[in-house]
Coordinates of C-alpha atoms in Angstrom, one line a residue:
Chain A
E1 CA -1.3 2.5 -64.8
V2 CA 0.8 -0.6 -65.3
H3 CA -0.1 -2.2 -68.9
L4 CA 1.3 -5.0 -71.0
V5 CA 0.5 -6.1 -74.2
E6 CA 1.6 -9.5 -75.6
S7 CA 1.9 -9.5 -79.2
G8 CA 3.5 -12.0 -81.8
G9 CA 1.2 -15.7 -81.3
N10 CA 0.5 -17.2 -84.0
L11 CA 0.2 -20.8 -85.8
V12 CA 3.6 -22.4 -86.6
Q13 CA 4.8 -25.8 -87.5
P14 CA 6.7 -28.3 -85.4
G15 CA 10.0 -27.4 -85.8
G16 CA 9.6 -23.7 -86.0
S17 CA 10.3 -20.7 -84.9
L18 CA 8.2 -17.2 -83.4
R19 CA 9.0 -14.3 -81.8
L20 CA 6.9 -12.8 -79.0
S21 CA 7.3 -9.2 -78.1
C22 CA 6.1 -7.4 -74.6
A23 CA 5.3 -3.5 -74.6
A24 CA 5.2 -2.2 -71.1
S25 CA 4.0 1.2 -70.0
G26 CA 3.0 3.3 -66.8
F27 CA 5.9 2.4 -65.0
I28 CA 9.3 2.4 -64.9
F29 CA 10.8 -0.2 -67.1
N30 CA 14.3 -0.8 -66.4
S31 CA 13.1 -1.0 -62.5
H32 CA 11.8 -4.1 -62.2
S33 CA 12.5 -7.6 -63.5
M34 CA 10.4 -9.4 -66.4
N35 CA 9.2 -13.2 -66.3
W36 CA 6.9 -15.1 -69.5
V37 CA 4.4 -17.2 -68.0
R38 CA 2.1 -20.0 -70.5
Q39 CA -1.0 -21.8 -69.9
A40 CA -1.8 -24.9 -72.5
P41 CA -5.1 -25.8 -73.1
G42 CA -7.1 -27.0 -70.2
K43 CA -4.0 -26.8 -68.0
G44 CA -2.6 -24.5 -65.2
L45 CA 0.0 -22.0 -65.5
D46 CA 3.5 -22.5 -66.2
W47 CA 6.8 -19.9 -65.1
I48 CA 9.2 -20.5 -68.2
S49 CA 11.5 -17.6 -68.0
F50 CA 12.8 -14.5 -66.1
I51 CA 15.0 -11.9 -66.9
S52 CA 16.2 -9.3 -64.4
S53 CA 16.0 -5.5 -64.7
S54 CA 19.2 -4.5 -66.5
G55 CA 19.2 -8.0 -68.6
E56 CA 21.8 -9.7 -67.2
T57 CA 20.3 -12.7 -65.6
V58 CA 17.5 -14.7 -66.9
H59 CA 16.7 -18.3 -66.4
Y60 CA 14.9 -21.0 -68.1
A61 CA 12.4 -23.8 -67.2
D62 CA 13.8 -26.7 -67.9
S63 CA 10.9 -27.6 -70.2
V64 CA 12.5 -24.4 -72.5
K65 CA 16.4 -24.5 -71.6
G66 CA 17.9 -24.5 -75.3
R67 CA 15.2 -23.8 -77.2
F68 CA 14.2 -20.6 -75.6
T69 CA 15.9 -16.5 -75.5
I70 CA 14.0 -13.9 -72.9
S71 CA 15.2 -10.6 -73.8
R72 CA 14.6 -7.3 -73.1
D73 CA 15.2 -3.2 -74.5
N74 CA 15.0 -1.4 -71.9
D75 CA 15.0 2.3 -74.3
N76 CA 11.8 0.7 -75.8
N77 CA 9.9 -1.2 -72.5
S78 CA 10.1 -4.3 -74.2
V79 CA 10.5 -7.7 -73.3
F80 CA 11.0 -10.4 -75.8
L81 CA 10.6 -14.5 -76.3
Q82 CA 12.6 -16.0 -78.9
M83 CA 11.0 -19.4 -79.6
N84 CA 13.0 -22.5 -81.2
S85 CA 12.3 -25.4 -82.2
L86 CA 9.0 -25.5 -81.2
R87 CA 6.8 -28.7 -80.2
V88 CA 3.2 -29.6 -80.1
D89 CA 3.1 -29.3 -76.9
D90 CA 4.6 -25.9 -76.6
T91 CA 0.8 -24.9 -77.8
A92 CA -0.1 -22.4 -75.0
V93 CA -1.5 -18.7 -74.3
Y94 CA 1.8 -17.0 -73.6
Y95 CA 2.0 -14.0 -70.8
C96 CA 4.5 -11.9 -69.9
A97 CA 3.8 -10.7 -66.5
R98 CA 5.6 -8.1 -64.2
D99 CA 8.2 -9.1 -61.1
L100 CA 6.7 -7.2 -57.7
G101 CA 10.9 -7.1 -56.9
A102 CA 11.0 -9.1 -53.5
D103 CA 10.2 -12.4 -54.0
T104 CA 9.0 -13.9 -57.8
T105 CA 5.4 -12.1 -57.2
F106 CA 4.0 -11.7 -60.7
D107 CA 1.7 -8.4 -59.9
Y108 CA 0.8 -7.5 -63.5
W109 CA -0.1 -9.2 -66.1
G110 CA -0.6 -9.0 -70.1
P111 CA -3.8 -10.6 -71.6
G112 CA -2.0 -13.2 -73.1
T113 CA -1.1 -14.1 -76.8
L114 CA -2.1 -17.5 -78.5
V115 CA 0.9 -19.9 -79.5
T116 CA -0.4 -23.0 -81.3
V117 CA 2.3 -25.8 -82.5
S118 CA 0.8 -27.9 -85.4
S119 CA 1.5 -29.1 -88.5
Chain B
D1 CA 12.3 -28.9 -58.2
I2 CA 9.4 -27.2 -55.2
Q3 CA 6.6 -29.4 -56.0
M4 CA 2.8 -27.6 -55.5
T5 CA -0.2 -29.0 -54.2
Q6 CA -4.0 -27.5 -53.9
S7 CA -7.1 -28.7 -52.2
P8 CA -10.0 -29.0 -53.1
A9 CA -9.0 -29.1 -56.8
S10 CA -12.6 -27.8 -57.1
L11 CA -15.6 -26.3 -54.8
S12 CA -18.9 -25.4 -55.2
A13 CA -20.2 -22.5 -53.2
S14 CA -22.8 -19.7 -53.4
I15 CA -22.6 -16.2 -53.0
G16 CA -22.1 -15.1 -50.0
D17 CA -20.0 -18.4 -48.6
R18 CA -16.6 -18.2 -47.0
V19 CA -14.4 -20.4 -48.4
A20 CA -10.8 -21.4 -47.9
I21 CA -8.1 -23.0 -50.2
T22 CA -5.1 -24.8 -49.4
C23 CA -1.8 -25.2 -51.0
R24 CA 1.0 -27.1 -49.7
A25 CA 4.9 -27.2 -51.0
S26 CA 7.0 -30.1 -51.2
Q27 CA 9.5 -27.8 -49.0
S28 CA 9.5 -25.1 -46.8
V29 CA 9.3 -21.2 -49.4
D30 CA 9.3 -19.8 -45.9
I31 CA 6.8 -16.8 -46.7
H32 CA 7.7 -16.4 -50.4
L33 CA 3.5 -17.9 -51.4
N34 CA 1.5 -15.8 -54.2
W35 CA -2.0 -16.3 -54.9
Y36 CA -3.4 -15.4 -58.0
R37 CA -7.4 -15.8 -59.5
L38 CA -7.4 -16.2 -63.6
K39 CA -10.9 -15.7 -65.0
P40 CA -11.5 -17.2 -68.5
G41 CA -10.6 -14.8 -71.2
E42 CA -8.9 -12.3 -68.3
A43 CA -5.1 -11.8 -67.4
P44 CA -4.3 -13.4 -64.0
R45 CA -4.7 -11.3 -60.9
L46 CA -2.6 -11.5 -58.5
L47 CA -4.8 -11.6 -54.9
I48 CA -2.1 -11.8 -52.1
F49 CA 1.5 -11.7 -52.2
S50 CA 4.3 -12.8 -49.6
T51 CA 1.7 -15.2 -47.6
S52 CA -0.6 -12.5 -46.5
G53 CA 0.1 -9.1 -48.3
L54 CA -3.4 -7.8 -49.7
Q55 CA -2.2 -6.8 -53.2
Y56 CA -3.0 -3.0 -54.1
G57 CA -6.8 -2.6 -55.0
V58 CA -7.7 -6.2 -53.8
P59 CA -10.9 -6.2 -52.0
S60 CA -10.3 -6.9 -48.0
R61 CA -12.3 -10.4 -48.1
F62 CA -9.4 -11.9 -49.6
S63 CA -6.6 -13.2 -47.2
G64 CA -3.9 -15.1 -46.5
S65 CA -2.0 -17.4 -43.9
G66 CA 0.1 -19.8 -43.3
S67 CA 4.4 -20.3 -43.4
G68 CA 7.0 -23.3 -44.9
T69 CA 4.9 -25.5 -46.3
D70 CA 1.2 -24.8 -45.7
F71 CA -0.5 -21.9 -46.7
I72 CA -4.5 -20.8 -46.6
L73 CA -5.9 -18.5 -49.1
T74 CA -9.1 -17.3 -47.7
I75 CA -12.1 -15.3 -49.5
S76 CA -14.8 -14.5 -46.1
S77 CA -17.9 -13.4 -48.2
L78 CA -17.7 -15.1 -52.0
Q79 CA -18.8 -12.5 -54.5
P80 CA -20.4 -13.3 -58.0
E81 CA -16.6 -11.8 -60.0
D82 CA -15.1 -14.5 -57.4
F83 CA -16.0 -17.5 -59.3
A84 CA -12.9 -18.5 -61.0
T85 CA -9.9 -20.5 -60.7
Y86 CA -6.8 -19.9 -58.1
Y87 CA -3.6 -21.0 -57.9
C88 CA -0.9 -20.9 -55.5
Q89 CA 2.7 -20.2 -56.6
Q90 CA 6.2 -20.0 -55.0
G91 CA 8.9 -17.3 -55.2
S92 CA 11.4 -19.0 -53.0
R93 CA 13.8 -20.7 -55.3
I94 CA 13.6 -21.4 -59.3
P95 CA 11.7 -23.1 -61.2
F96 CA 9.0 -20.5 -59.9
T97 CA 6.1 -23.1 -59.6
F98 CA 2.4 -22.7 -59.7
G99 CA 0.4 -25.4 -58.0
P100 CA -2.4 -27.3 -60.0
G101 CA -5.3 -24.5 -59.4
T102 CA -8.7 -24.8 -57.6
K103 CA -11.9 -23.7 -59.7
V104 CA -14.6 -22.4 -57.6
E105 CA -18.2 -22.7 -59.2
I106 CA -21.6 -22.1 -58.0

């Protein structure tokens, strides 16, 4: 069974940093691209980053480009999101999501981790 | 960026009702359109991929249709667990944008 679990969410001040982790199990991790998607309070879903199965290709939404960095460790079945220069509008539940593989389809999601940016 | 819109923004329905949600893209996404259900406190669940593909384990009361810019998610007979918010998402071009959601309420 596919299982994704995010961790690392916390309360942080504006301008601060956080590193999110997503532990994956139940599938061949290095065969799938991975993504991060977030949902701000009372808002809809917002894709923010993609990483290919090898880690060689990454993409970001404009809202996080230059501040967030996605990476992965295929030996330990994990994907990460390093978040720097955090802003109040980065407050959200952050989900990691597996990519189905054809077009970008998020077929399995973790339960999410809450990031709150506030002074 | 490809902008996604959904209609209606919300709807009221009863158990057993047939429900249709529309999604429109600002430019063609071919068939690269997916649907998700999101319930409070739960992880989002993929329902339909590539316009009409039923995700493994998803009940057959869910179906999808369309192509290009106009798509429909249909629930043939609404069940209690279907009261939730539904999102479409295009997988054609970066950034992979979502619609604003449709809330299905009793």
